[in-house]
Short mmCIF file of C-alpha atoms in Angstrom, two decimals:
data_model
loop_
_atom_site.label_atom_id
_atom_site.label_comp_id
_atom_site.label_asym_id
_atom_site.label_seq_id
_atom_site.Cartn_x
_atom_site.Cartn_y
_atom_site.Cartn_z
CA UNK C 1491 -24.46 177.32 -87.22
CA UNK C 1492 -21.01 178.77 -86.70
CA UNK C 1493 -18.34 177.12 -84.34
CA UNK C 1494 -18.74 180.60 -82.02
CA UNK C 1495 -22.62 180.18 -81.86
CA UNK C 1496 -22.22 176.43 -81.01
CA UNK C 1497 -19.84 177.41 -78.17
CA UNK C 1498 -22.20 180.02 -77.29
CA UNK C 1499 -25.44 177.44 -76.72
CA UNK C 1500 -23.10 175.06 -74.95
CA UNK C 1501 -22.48 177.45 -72.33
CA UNK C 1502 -26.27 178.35 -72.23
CA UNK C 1503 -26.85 174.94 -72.19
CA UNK C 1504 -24.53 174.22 -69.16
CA UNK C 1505 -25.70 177.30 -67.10
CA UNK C 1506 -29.70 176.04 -67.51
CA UNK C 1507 -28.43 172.02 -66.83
CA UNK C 1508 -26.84 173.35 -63.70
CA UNK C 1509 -29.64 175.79 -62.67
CA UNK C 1510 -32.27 172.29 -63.53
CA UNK C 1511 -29.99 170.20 -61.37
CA UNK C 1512 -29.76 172.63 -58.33
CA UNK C 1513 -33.83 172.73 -58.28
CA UNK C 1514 -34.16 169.28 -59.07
CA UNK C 1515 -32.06 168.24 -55.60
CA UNK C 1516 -34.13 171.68 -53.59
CA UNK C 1517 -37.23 170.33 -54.84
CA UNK C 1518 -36.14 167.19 -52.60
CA UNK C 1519 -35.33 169.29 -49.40
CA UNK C 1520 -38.38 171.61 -50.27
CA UNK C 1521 -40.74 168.28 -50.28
CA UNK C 1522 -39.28 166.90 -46.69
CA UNK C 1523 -39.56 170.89 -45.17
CA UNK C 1524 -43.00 171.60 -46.20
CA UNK C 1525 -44.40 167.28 -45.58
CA UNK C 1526 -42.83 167.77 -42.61
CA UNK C 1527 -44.23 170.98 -41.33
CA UNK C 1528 -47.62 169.95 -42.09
CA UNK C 1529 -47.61 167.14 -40.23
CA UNK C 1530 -45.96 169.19 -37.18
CA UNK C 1531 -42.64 168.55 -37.26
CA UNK C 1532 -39.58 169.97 -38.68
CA UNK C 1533 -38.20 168.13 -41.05
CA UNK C 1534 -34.10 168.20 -41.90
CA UNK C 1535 -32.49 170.93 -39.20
CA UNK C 1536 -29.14 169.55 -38.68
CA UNK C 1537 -26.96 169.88 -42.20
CA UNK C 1538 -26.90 173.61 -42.25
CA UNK C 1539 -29.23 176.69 -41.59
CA UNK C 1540 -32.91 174.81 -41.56
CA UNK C 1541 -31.39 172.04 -43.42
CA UNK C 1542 -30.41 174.18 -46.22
CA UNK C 1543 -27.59 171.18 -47.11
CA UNK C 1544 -29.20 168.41 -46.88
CA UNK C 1545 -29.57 167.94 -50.78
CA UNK C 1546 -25.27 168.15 -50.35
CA UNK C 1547 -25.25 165.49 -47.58
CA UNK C 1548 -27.39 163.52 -49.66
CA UNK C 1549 -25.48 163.38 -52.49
CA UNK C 1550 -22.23 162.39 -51.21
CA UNK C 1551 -24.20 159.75 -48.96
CA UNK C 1552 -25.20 158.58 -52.08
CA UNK C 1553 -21.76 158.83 -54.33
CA UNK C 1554 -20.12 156.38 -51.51
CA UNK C 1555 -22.43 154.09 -50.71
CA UNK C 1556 -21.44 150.70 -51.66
CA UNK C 1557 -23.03 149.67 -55.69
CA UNK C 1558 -24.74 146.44 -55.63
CA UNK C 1559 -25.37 144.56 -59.02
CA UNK C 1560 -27.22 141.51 -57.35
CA UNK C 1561 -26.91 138.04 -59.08
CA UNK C 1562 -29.51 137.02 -61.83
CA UNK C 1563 -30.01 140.26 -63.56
CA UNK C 1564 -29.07 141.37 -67.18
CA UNK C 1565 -26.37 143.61 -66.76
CA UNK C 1566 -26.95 145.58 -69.65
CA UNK C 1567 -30.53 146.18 -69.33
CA UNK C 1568 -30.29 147.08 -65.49
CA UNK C 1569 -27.47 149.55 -66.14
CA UNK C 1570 -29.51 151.41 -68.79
CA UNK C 1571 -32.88 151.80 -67.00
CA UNK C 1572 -31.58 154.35 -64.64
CA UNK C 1573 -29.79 156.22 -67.81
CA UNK C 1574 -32.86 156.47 -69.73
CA UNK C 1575 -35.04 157.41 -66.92
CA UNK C 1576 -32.96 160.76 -65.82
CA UNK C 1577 -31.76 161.66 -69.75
CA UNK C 1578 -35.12 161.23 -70.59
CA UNK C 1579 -36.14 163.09 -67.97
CA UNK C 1580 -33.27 166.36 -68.33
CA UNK C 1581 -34.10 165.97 -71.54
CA UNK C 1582 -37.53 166.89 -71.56
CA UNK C 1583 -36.25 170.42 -70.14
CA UNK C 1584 -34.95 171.10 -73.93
CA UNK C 1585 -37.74 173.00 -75.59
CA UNK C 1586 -39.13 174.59 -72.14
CA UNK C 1587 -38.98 178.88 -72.42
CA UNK C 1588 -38.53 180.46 -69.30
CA UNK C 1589 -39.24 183.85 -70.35
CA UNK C 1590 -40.02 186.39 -73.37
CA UNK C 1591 -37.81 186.00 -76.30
CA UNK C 1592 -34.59 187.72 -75.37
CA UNK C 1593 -31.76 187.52 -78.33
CA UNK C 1594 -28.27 188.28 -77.69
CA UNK C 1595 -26.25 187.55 -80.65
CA UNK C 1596 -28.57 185.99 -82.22
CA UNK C 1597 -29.20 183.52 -79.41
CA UNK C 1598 -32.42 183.20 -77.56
CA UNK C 1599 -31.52 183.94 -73.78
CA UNK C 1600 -34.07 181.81 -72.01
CA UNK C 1601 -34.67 178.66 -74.20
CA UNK C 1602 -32.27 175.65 -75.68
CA UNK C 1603 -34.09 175.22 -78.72
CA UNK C 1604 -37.85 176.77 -80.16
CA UNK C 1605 -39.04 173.42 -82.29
CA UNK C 1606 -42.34 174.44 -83.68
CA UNK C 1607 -43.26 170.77 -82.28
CA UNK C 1608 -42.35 172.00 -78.70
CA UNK C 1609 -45.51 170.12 -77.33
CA UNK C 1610 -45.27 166.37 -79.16
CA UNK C 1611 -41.30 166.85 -78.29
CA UNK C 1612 -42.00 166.91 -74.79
CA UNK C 1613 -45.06 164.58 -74.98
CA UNK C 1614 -42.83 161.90 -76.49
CA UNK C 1615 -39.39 162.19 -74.76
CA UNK C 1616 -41.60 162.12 -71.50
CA UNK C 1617 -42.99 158.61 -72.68
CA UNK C 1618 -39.81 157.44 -73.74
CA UNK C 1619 -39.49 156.98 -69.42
CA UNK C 1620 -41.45 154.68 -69.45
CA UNK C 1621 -38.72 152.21 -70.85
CA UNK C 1622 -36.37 153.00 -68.44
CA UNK C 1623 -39.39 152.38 -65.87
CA UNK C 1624 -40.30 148.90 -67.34
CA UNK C 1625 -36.90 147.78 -67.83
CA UNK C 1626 -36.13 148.48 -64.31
CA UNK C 1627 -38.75 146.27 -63.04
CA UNK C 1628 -37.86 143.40 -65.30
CA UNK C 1629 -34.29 143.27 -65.29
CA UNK C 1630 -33.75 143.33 -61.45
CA UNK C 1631 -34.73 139.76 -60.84
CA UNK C 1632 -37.09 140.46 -57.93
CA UNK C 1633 -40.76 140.46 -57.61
CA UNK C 1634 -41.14 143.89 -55.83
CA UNK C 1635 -39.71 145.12 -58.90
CA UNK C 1636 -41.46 143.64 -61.67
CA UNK C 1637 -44.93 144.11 -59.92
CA UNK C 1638 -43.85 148.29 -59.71
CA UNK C 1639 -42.64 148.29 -63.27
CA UNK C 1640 -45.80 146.82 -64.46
CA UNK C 1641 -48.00 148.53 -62.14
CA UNK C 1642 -46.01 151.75 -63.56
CA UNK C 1643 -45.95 151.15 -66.73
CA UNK C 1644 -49.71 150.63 -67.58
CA UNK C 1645 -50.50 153.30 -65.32
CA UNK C 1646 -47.86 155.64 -67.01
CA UNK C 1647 -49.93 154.90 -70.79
CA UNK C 1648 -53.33 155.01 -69.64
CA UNK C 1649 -53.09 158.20 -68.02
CA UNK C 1650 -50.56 159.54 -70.71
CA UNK C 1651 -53.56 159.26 -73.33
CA UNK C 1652 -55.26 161.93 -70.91
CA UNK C 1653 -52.72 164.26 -70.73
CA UNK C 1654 -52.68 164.20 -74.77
CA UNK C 1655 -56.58 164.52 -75.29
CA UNK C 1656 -56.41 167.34 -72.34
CA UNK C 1657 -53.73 169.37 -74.05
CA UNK C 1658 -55.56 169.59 -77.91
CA UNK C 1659 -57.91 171.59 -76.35
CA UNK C 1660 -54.91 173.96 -75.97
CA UNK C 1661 -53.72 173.33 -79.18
CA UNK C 1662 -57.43 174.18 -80.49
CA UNK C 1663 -57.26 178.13 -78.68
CA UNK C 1664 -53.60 178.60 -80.05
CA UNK C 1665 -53.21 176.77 -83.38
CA UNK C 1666 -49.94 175.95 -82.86
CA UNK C 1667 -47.51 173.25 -81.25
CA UNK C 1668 -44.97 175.62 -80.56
CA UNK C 1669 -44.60 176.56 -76.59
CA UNK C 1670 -43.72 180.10 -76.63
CA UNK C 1671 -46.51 180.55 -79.27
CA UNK C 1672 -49.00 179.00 -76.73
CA UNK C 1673 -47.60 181.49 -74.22
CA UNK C 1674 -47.58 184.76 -76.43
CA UNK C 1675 -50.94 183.54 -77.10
CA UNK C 1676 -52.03 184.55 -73.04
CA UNK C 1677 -50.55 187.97 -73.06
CA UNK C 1678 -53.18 190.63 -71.94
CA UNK C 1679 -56.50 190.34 -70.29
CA UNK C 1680 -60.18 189.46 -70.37
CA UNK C 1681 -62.36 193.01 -69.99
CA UNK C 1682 -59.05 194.74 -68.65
CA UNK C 1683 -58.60 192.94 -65.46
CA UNK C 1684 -59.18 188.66 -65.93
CA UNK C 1685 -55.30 187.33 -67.02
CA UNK C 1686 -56.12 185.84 -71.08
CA UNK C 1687 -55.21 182.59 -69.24
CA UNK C 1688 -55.78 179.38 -70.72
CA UNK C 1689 -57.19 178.02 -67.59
CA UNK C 1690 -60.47 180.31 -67.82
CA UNK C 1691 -61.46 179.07 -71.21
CA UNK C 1692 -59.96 175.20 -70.50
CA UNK C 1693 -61.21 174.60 -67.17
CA UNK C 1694 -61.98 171.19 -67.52
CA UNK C 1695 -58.78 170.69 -69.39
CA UNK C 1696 -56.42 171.76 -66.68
CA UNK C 1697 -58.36 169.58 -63.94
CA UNK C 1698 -57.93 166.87 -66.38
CA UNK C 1699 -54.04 167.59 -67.46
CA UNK C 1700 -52.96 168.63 -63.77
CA UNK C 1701 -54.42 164.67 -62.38
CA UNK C 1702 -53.15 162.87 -64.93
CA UNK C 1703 -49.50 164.76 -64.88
CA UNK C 1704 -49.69 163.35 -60.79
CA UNK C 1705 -50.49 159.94 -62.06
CA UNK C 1706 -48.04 160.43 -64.70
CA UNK C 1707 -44.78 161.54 -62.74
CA UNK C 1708 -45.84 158.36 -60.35
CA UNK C 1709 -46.53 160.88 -57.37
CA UNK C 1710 -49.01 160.55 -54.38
CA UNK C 1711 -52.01 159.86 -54.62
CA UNK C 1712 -50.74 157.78 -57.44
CA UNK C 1713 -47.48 156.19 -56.81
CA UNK C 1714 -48.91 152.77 -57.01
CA UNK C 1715 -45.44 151.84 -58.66
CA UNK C 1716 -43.77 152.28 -55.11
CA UNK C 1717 -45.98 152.20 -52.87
CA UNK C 1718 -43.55 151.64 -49.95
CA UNK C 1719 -46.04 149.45 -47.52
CA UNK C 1720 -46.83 146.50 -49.84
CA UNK C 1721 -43.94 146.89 -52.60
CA UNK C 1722 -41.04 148.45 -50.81
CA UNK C 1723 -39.90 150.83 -53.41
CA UNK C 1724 -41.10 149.23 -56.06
CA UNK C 1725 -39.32 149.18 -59.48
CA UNK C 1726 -35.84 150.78 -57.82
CA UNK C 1727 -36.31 147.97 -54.60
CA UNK C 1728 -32.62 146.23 -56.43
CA UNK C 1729 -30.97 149.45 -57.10
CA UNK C 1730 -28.51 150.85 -54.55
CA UNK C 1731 -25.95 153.88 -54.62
CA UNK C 1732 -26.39 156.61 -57.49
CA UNK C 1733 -27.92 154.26 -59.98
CA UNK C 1734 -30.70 154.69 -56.61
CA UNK C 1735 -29.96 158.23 -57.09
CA UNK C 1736 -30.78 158.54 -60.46
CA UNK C 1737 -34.37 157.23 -60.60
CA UNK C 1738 -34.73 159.63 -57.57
CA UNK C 1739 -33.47 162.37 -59.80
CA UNK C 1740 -35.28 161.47 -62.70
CA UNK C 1741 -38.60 161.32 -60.71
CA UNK C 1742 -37.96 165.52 -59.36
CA UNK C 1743 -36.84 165.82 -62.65
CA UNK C 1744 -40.02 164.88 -64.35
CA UNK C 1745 -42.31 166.80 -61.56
CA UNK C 1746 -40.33 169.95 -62.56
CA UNK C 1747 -41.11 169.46 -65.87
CA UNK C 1748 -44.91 168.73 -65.59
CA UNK C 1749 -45.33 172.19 -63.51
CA UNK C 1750 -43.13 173.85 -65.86
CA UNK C 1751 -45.94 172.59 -68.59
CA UNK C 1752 -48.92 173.24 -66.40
CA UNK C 1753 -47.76 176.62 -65.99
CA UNK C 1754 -46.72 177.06 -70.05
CA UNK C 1755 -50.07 175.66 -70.85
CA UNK C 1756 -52.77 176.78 -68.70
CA UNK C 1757 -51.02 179.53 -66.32
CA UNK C 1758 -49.78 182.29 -69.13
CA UNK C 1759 -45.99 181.26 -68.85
CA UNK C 1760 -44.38 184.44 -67.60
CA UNK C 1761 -46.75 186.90 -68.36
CA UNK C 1762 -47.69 188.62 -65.29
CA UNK C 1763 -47.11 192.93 -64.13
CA UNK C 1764 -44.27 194.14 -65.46
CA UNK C 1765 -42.99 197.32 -63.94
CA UNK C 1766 -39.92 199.80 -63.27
CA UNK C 1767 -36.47 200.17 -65.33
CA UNK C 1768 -34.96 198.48 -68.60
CA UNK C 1769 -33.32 195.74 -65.94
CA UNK C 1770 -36.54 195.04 -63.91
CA UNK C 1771 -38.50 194.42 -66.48
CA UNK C 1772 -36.08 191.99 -68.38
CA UNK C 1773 -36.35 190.00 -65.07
CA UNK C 1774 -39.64 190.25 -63.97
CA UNK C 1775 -40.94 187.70 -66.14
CA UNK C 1776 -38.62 185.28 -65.60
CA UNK C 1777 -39.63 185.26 -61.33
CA UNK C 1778 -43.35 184.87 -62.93
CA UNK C 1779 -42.47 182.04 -64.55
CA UNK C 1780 -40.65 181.08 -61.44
CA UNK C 1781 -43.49 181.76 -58.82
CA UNK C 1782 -45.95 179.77 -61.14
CA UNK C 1783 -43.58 176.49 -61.05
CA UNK C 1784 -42.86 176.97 -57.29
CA UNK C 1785 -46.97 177.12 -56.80
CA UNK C 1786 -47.21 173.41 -58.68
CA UNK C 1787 -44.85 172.25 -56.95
CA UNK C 1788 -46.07 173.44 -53.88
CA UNK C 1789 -49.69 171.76 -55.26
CA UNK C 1790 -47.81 168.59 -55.44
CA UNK C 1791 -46.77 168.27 -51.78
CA UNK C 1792 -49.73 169.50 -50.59
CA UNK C 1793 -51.83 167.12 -52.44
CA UNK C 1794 -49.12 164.21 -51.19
CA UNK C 1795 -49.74 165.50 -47.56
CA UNK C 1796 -53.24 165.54 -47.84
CA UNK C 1797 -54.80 162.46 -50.45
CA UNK C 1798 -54.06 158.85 -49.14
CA UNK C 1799 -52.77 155.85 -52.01
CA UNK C 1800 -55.73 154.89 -54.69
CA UNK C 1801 -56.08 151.19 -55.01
CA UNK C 1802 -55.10 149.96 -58.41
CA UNK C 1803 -58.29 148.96 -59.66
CA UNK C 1804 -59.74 152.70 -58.55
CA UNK C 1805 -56.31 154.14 -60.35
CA UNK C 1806 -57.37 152.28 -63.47
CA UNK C 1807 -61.16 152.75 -63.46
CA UNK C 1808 -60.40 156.67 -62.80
CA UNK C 1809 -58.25 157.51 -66.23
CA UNK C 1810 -59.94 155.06 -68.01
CA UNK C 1811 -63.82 155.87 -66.98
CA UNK C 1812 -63.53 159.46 -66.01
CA UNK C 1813 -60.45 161.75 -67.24
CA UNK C 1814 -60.33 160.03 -70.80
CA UNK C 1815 -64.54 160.84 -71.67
CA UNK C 1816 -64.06 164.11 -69.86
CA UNK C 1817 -61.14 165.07 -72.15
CA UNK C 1818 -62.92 164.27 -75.45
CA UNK C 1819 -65.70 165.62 -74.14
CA UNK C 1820 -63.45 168.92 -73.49
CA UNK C 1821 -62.35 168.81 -77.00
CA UNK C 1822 -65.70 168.73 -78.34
CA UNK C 1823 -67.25 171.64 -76.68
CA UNK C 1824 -63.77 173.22 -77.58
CA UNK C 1825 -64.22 172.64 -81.19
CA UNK C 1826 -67.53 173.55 -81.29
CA UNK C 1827 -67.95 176.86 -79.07
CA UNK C 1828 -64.59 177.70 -81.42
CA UNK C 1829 -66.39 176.79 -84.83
CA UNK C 1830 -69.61 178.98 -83.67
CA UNK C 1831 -67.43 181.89 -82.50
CA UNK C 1832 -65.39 182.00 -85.94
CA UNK C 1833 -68.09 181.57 -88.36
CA UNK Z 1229 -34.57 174.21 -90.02
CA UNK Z 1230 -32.14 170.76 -88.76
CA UNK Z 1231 -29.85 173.82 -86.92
CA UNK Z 1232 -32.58 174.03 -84.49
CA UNK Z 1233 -31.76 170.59 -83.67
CA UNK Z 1234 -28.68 170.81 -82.94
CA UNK Z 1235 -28.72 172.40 -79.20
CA UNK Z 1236 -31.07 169.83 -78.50
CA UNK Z 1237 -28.16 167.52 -79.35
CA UNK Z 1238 -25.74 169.49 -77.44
CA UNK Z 1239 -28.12 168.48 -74.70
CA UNK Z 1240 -28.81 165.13 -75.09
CA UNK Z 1241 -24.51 164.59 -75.56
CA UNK Z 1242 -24.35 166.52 -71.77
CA UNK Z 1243 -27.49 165.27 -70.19
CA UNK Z 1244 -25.84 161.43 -71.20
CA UNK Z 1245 -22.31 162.61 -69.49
CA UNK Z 1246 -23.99 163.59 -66.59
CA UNK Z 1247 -24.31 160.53 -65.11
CA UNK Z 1248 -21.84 158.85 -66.91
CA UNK Z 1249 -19.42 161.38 -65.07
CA UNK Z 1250 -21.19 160.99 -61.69
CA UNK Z 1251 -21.19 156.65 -61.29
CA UNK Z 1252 -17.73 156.84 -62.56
CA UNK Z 1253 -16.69 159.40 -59.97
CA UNK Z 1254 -18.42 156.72 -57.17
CA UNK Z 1255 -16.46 154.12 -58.71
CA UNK Z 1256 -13.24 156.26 -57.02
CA UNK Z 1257 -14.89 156.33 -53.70
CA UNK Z 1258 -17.22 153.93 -52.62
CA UNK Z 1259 -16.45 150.48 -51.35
CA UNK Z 1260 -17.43 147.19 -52.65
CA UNK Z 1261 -17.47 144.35 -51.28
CA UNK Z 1262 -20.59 141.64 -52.37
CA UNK Z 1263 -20.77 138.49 -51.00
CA UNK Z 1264 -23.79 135.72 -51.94
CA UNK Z 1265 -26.21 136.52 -49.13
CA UNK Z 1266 -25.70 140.04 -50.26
CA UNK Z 1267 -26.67 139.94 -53.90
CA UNK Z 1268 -29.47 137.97 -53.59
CA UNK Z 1269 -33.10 139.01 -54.55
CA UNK Z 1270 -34.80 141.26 -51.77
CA UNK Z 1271 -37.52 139.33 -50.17
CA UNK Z 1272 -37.49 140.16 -46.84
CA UNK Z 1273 -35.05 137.77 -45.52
CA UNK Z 1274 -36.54 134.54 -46.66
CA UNK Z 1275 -34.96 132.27 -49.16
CA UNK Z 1276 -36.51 133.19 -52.84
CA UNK Z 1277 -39.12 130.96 -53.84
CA UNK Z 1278 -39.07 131.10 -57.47
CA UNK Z 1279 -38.06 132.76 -60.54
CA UNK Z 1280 -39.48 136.17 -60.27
CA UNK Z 1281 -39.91 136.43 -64.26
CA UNK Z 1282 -43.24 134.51 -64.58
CA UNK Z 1283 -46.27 135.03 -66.03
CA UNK Z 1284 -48.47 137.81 -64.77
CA UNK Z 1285 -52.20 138.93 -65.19
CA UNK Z 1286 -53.40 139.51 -68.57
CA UNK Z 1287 -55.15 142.84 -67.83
CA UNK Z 1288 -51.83 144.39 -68.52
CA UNK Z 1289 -51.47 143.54 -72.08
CA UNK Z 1290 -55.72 144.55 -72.84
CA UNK Z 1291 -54.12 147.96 -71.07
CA UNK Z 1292 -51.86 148.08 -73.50
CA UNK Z 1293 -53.16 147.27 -76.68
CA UNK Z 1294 -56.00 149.57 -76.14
CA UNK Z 1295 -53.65 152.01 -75.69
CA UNK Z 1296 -52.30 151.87 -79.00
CA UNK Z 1297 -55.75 152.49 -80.53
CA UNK Z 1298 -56.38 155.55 -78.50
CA UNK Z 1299 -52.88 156.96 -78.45
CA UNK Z 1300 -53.01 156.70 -82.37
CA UNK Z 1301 -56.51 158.68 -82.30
CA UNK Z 1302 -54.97 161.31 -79.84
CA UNK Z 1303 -52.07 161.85 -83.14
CA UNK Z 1304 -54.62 162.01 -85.40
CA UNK Z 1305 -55.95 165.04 -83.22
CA UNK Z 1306 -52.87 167.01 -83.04
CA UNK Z 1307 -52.81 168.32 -86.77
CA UNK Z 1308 -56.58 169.27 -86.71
CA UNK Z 1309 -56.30 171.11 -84.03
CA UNK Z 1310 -52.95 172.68 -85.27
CA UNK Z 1311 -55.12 173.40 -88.51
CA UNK Z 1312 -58.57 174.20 -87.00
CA UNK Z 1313 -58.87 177.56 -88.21
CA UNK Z 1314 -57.69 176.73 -91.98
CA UNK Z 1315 -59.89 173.24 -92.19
CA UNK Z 1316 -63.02 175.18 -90.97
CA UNK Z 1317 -66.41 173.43 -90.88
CA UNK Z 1318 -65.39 170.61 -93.05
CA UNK Z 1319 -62.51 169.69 -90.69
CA UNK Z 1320 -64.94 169.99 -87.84
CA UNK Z 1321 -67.45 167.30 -89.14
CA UNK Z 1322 -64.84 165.24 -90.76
CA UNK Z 1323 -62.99 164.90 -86.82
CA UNK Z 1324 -66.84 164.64 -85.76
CA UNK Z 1325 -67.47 161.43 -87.67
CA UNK Z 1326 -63.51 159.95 -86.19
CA UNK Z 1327 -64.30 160.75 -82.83
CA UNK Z 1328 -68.46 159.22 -83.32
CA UNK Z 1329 -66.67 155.92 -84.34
CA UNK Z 1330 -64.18 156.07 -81.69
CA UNK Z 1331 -67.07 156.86 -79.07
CA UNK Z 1332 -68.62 153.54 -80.23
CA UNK Z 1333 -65.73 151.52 -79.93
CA UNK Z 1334 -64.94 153.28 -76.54
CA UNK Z 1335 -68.43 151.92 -75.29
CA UNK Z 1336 -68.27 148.49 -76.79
CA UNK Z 1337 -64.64 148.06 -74.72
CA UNK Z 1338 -66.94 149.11 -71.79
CA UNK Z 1339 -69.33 147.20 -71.89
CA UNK Z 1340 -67.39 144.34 -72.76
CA UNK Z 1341 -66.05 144.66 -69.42
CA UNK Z 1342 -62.08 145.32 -70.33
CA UNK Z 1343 -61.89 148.48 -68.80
CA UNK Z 1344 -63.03 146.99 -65.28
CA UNK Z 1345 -59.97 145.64 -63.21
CA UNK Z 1346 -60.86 142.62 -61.02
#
């Protein structure tokens, strides 16, 4: 790579952190607005038009409010939970494509980087939060916390074997790891009017991928790692100030990232109609893409709003007894309605 | 090939700064002032009891090792499907046979009872 092209993907690479960052701290004021107004009330008013601030309030609340490191804990270890858990996190946002390939220079427009292992690069940096998680929990010195980091932690792998089983049947359709090869893969339609969607043909695979990405960003019904009424906040009860802040961050973070997926996967990316001039239609796909993220996120307040905690034991018994044989069995039919169609 | 790495590096280098940048930035303008009663453990209000590192249940660690065995199946999985279309038939019986003997093992650990949570 030349020195100019470097410069060039660093200011790409700014421009998309900043744009991540911006939704990451509206999806926390889009949460409160929409909880809030179905339960009938309305949420943050006061910091600007309908609240519109209140991620800036929040922040600087946050930036000087006094850091505690409370006695007993290993410094090291409790300062580097909270790093891996939000790097980890941004960093899952690497190999995501927001729309069609679009070079300029040389440069693809709306990615950081095509690997042709898009899917296991995302799979694993996503697991890799799990440290910062369990490390959390242990360091702090407090029972709250090591119960949640457990609790989170053997949650996290159980359900992270469904997402992976619920994916290759994916995989199987496209033949390749590659995200925006999975996504050119959806373009056009079923008898000129059904979207090529993945979800049609991998039903059961999106049910399956969509509950365990819930269970696996530690969201309601499954946040069994915080569950505020019996563990106070769980693995993050000894955190205070931004290192606070960045679990909070990390946890947006990661539901931005499992709709982006959902919607890469199963919901044809940014295909969608595309219409009108040259200009129009080098945005339109990119407000697909956009609308599709904004519906799973949507999903995942609604489902917050409506779905009270699981016990643990029903957590467990769930991925273990139900998503994990559905997935194989997924993959099987899969493979085998596949193998029959090809021969 | 390794060039499409490097972005991702770019990345990881600014994603790391991030908050680097930001808890240095409190640093300037929070206040700090800890005392004993302050840094203590959070147990609402009462005097800690005991070390909170002991030992804990046991399910945890069955959770975990079986999720080694079926995380390493799930890799297994990702190249066949990758290659479905090349391996053909063969492929498909071969992955039939893995996933038979992983189905058995799957229902011994059930009926063992060390997927139930008591």
């Amino acid at each position: 790579m030349s020195p100019l092209m470097v410069l060039f993907a660093l200011a790409k690479i700014v421009v998309i952190l900043l744009v991540l960052l911006t939704v990451v701290a509206y999806a926390v004021w889009f949460e409160r607005k929409l909880l809030a107004h179905m339960q009938c009330r309305w949420g943050p008013t006061r910091v600007g038009p309908h609240g519109l601030l209140q991620p800036l309030a929040d922040a600087i609340k946050l930036l000087t409010k006094e850091d505690l490191t409370p006695s007993e804990v290993f410094p090291l270890v409790y300062l580097l939970a909270p790093f891996l858990s939000l790097v980890t996190a941004l960093l899952a946002f690497a190999v995501i494509p927001f729309g069609p390939e679009t070079r300029v220079g040389g440069m693809d427009l709306f990615q950081i980087a095509d690997l042709d292992i898009g899917v296991l690069f995302i799979l694993s940096v996503s697991s890799m939060g799990v440290y910062g998680i369990a490390l959390a929990g242990w360091s702090s010195n407090s029972k709250y916390s090591l119960l949640g980091g457990l609790r989170s932690s053997a949650q996290m792998i159980s359900y992270e074997l469904a997402i992976g089983l619920s994916i290759i049947g994916v995989l199987l359709l496209t033949g390749s790891l590659s995200l925006r090869a999975i996504v050119e893969n959806q373009a056009g339609a079923y008898w000129g009017f059904l979207p090529r969607w993945n979800i049609i043909p991998q039903f059961a695979g999106f049910v399956c991928f969509l509950v365990a990405a819930i269970a696996e960003t530690n969201r309601l019904p499954f946040d069994l790692p915080e569950a505020e009424t019996e563990l106070v906040a769980g693995y993050h009860t000894e955190y205070s100030s931004m290192k606070f802040g960045m679990f909070f961050m990390a946890e947006y973070a990661n539901m931005v990232t499992a709709s982006c997926l959902a919607t890469l996967l199963f919901f044809g990316g940014w295909h969608g109609p595309v219409f009108g001039p040259a200009i129009l239609q080098a945005l339109l796909p990119l407000l697909w893409f956009s609308l599709k993220v904004l519906f799973f996120l949507f999903l995942y307040v609604w489902i917050r709003a409506t779905l009270p905690r699981f016990r643990y034991d029903q957590l467990m018994a769930f991925g273990w007894k139900f998503l994990v044989p559905l997935a194989l069995g997924n993959l099987v039919v899969t493979s085998l309605v596949l193998a029959i169609r090809w021969s | 090939m390794p060039a499409e790495y490097i972005p991702i590096v770019i990345f990881l280098v600014l994603a790391t700064l991030f908050p680097v940048v930001t808890l240095l930035a409190a640093k300037l303008v929070r206040p700090s002032s800890p005392y004993a009663a302050k840094l203590r453990p959070y147990e609402c209000g009462i005097e800690p009891e005991s070390d909170s590192r002991g030992r804990y249940t046991v399910r945890f660690y069955i959770i975990a090792i079986l999720f080694v065995i079926f995380d390493v199946e799930t890799i297994f999985l990702f190249p066949w499907a990758v290659q479905f279309k090349t391996l053909g038939v063969f492929g498909l019986i071969e992955m039939l046979i893995f996933l038979g003997i992983l189905v058995v093992a799957y229902i011994w650990v059930y009926a063992k009872g060390a997927l139930e949570w008591v």
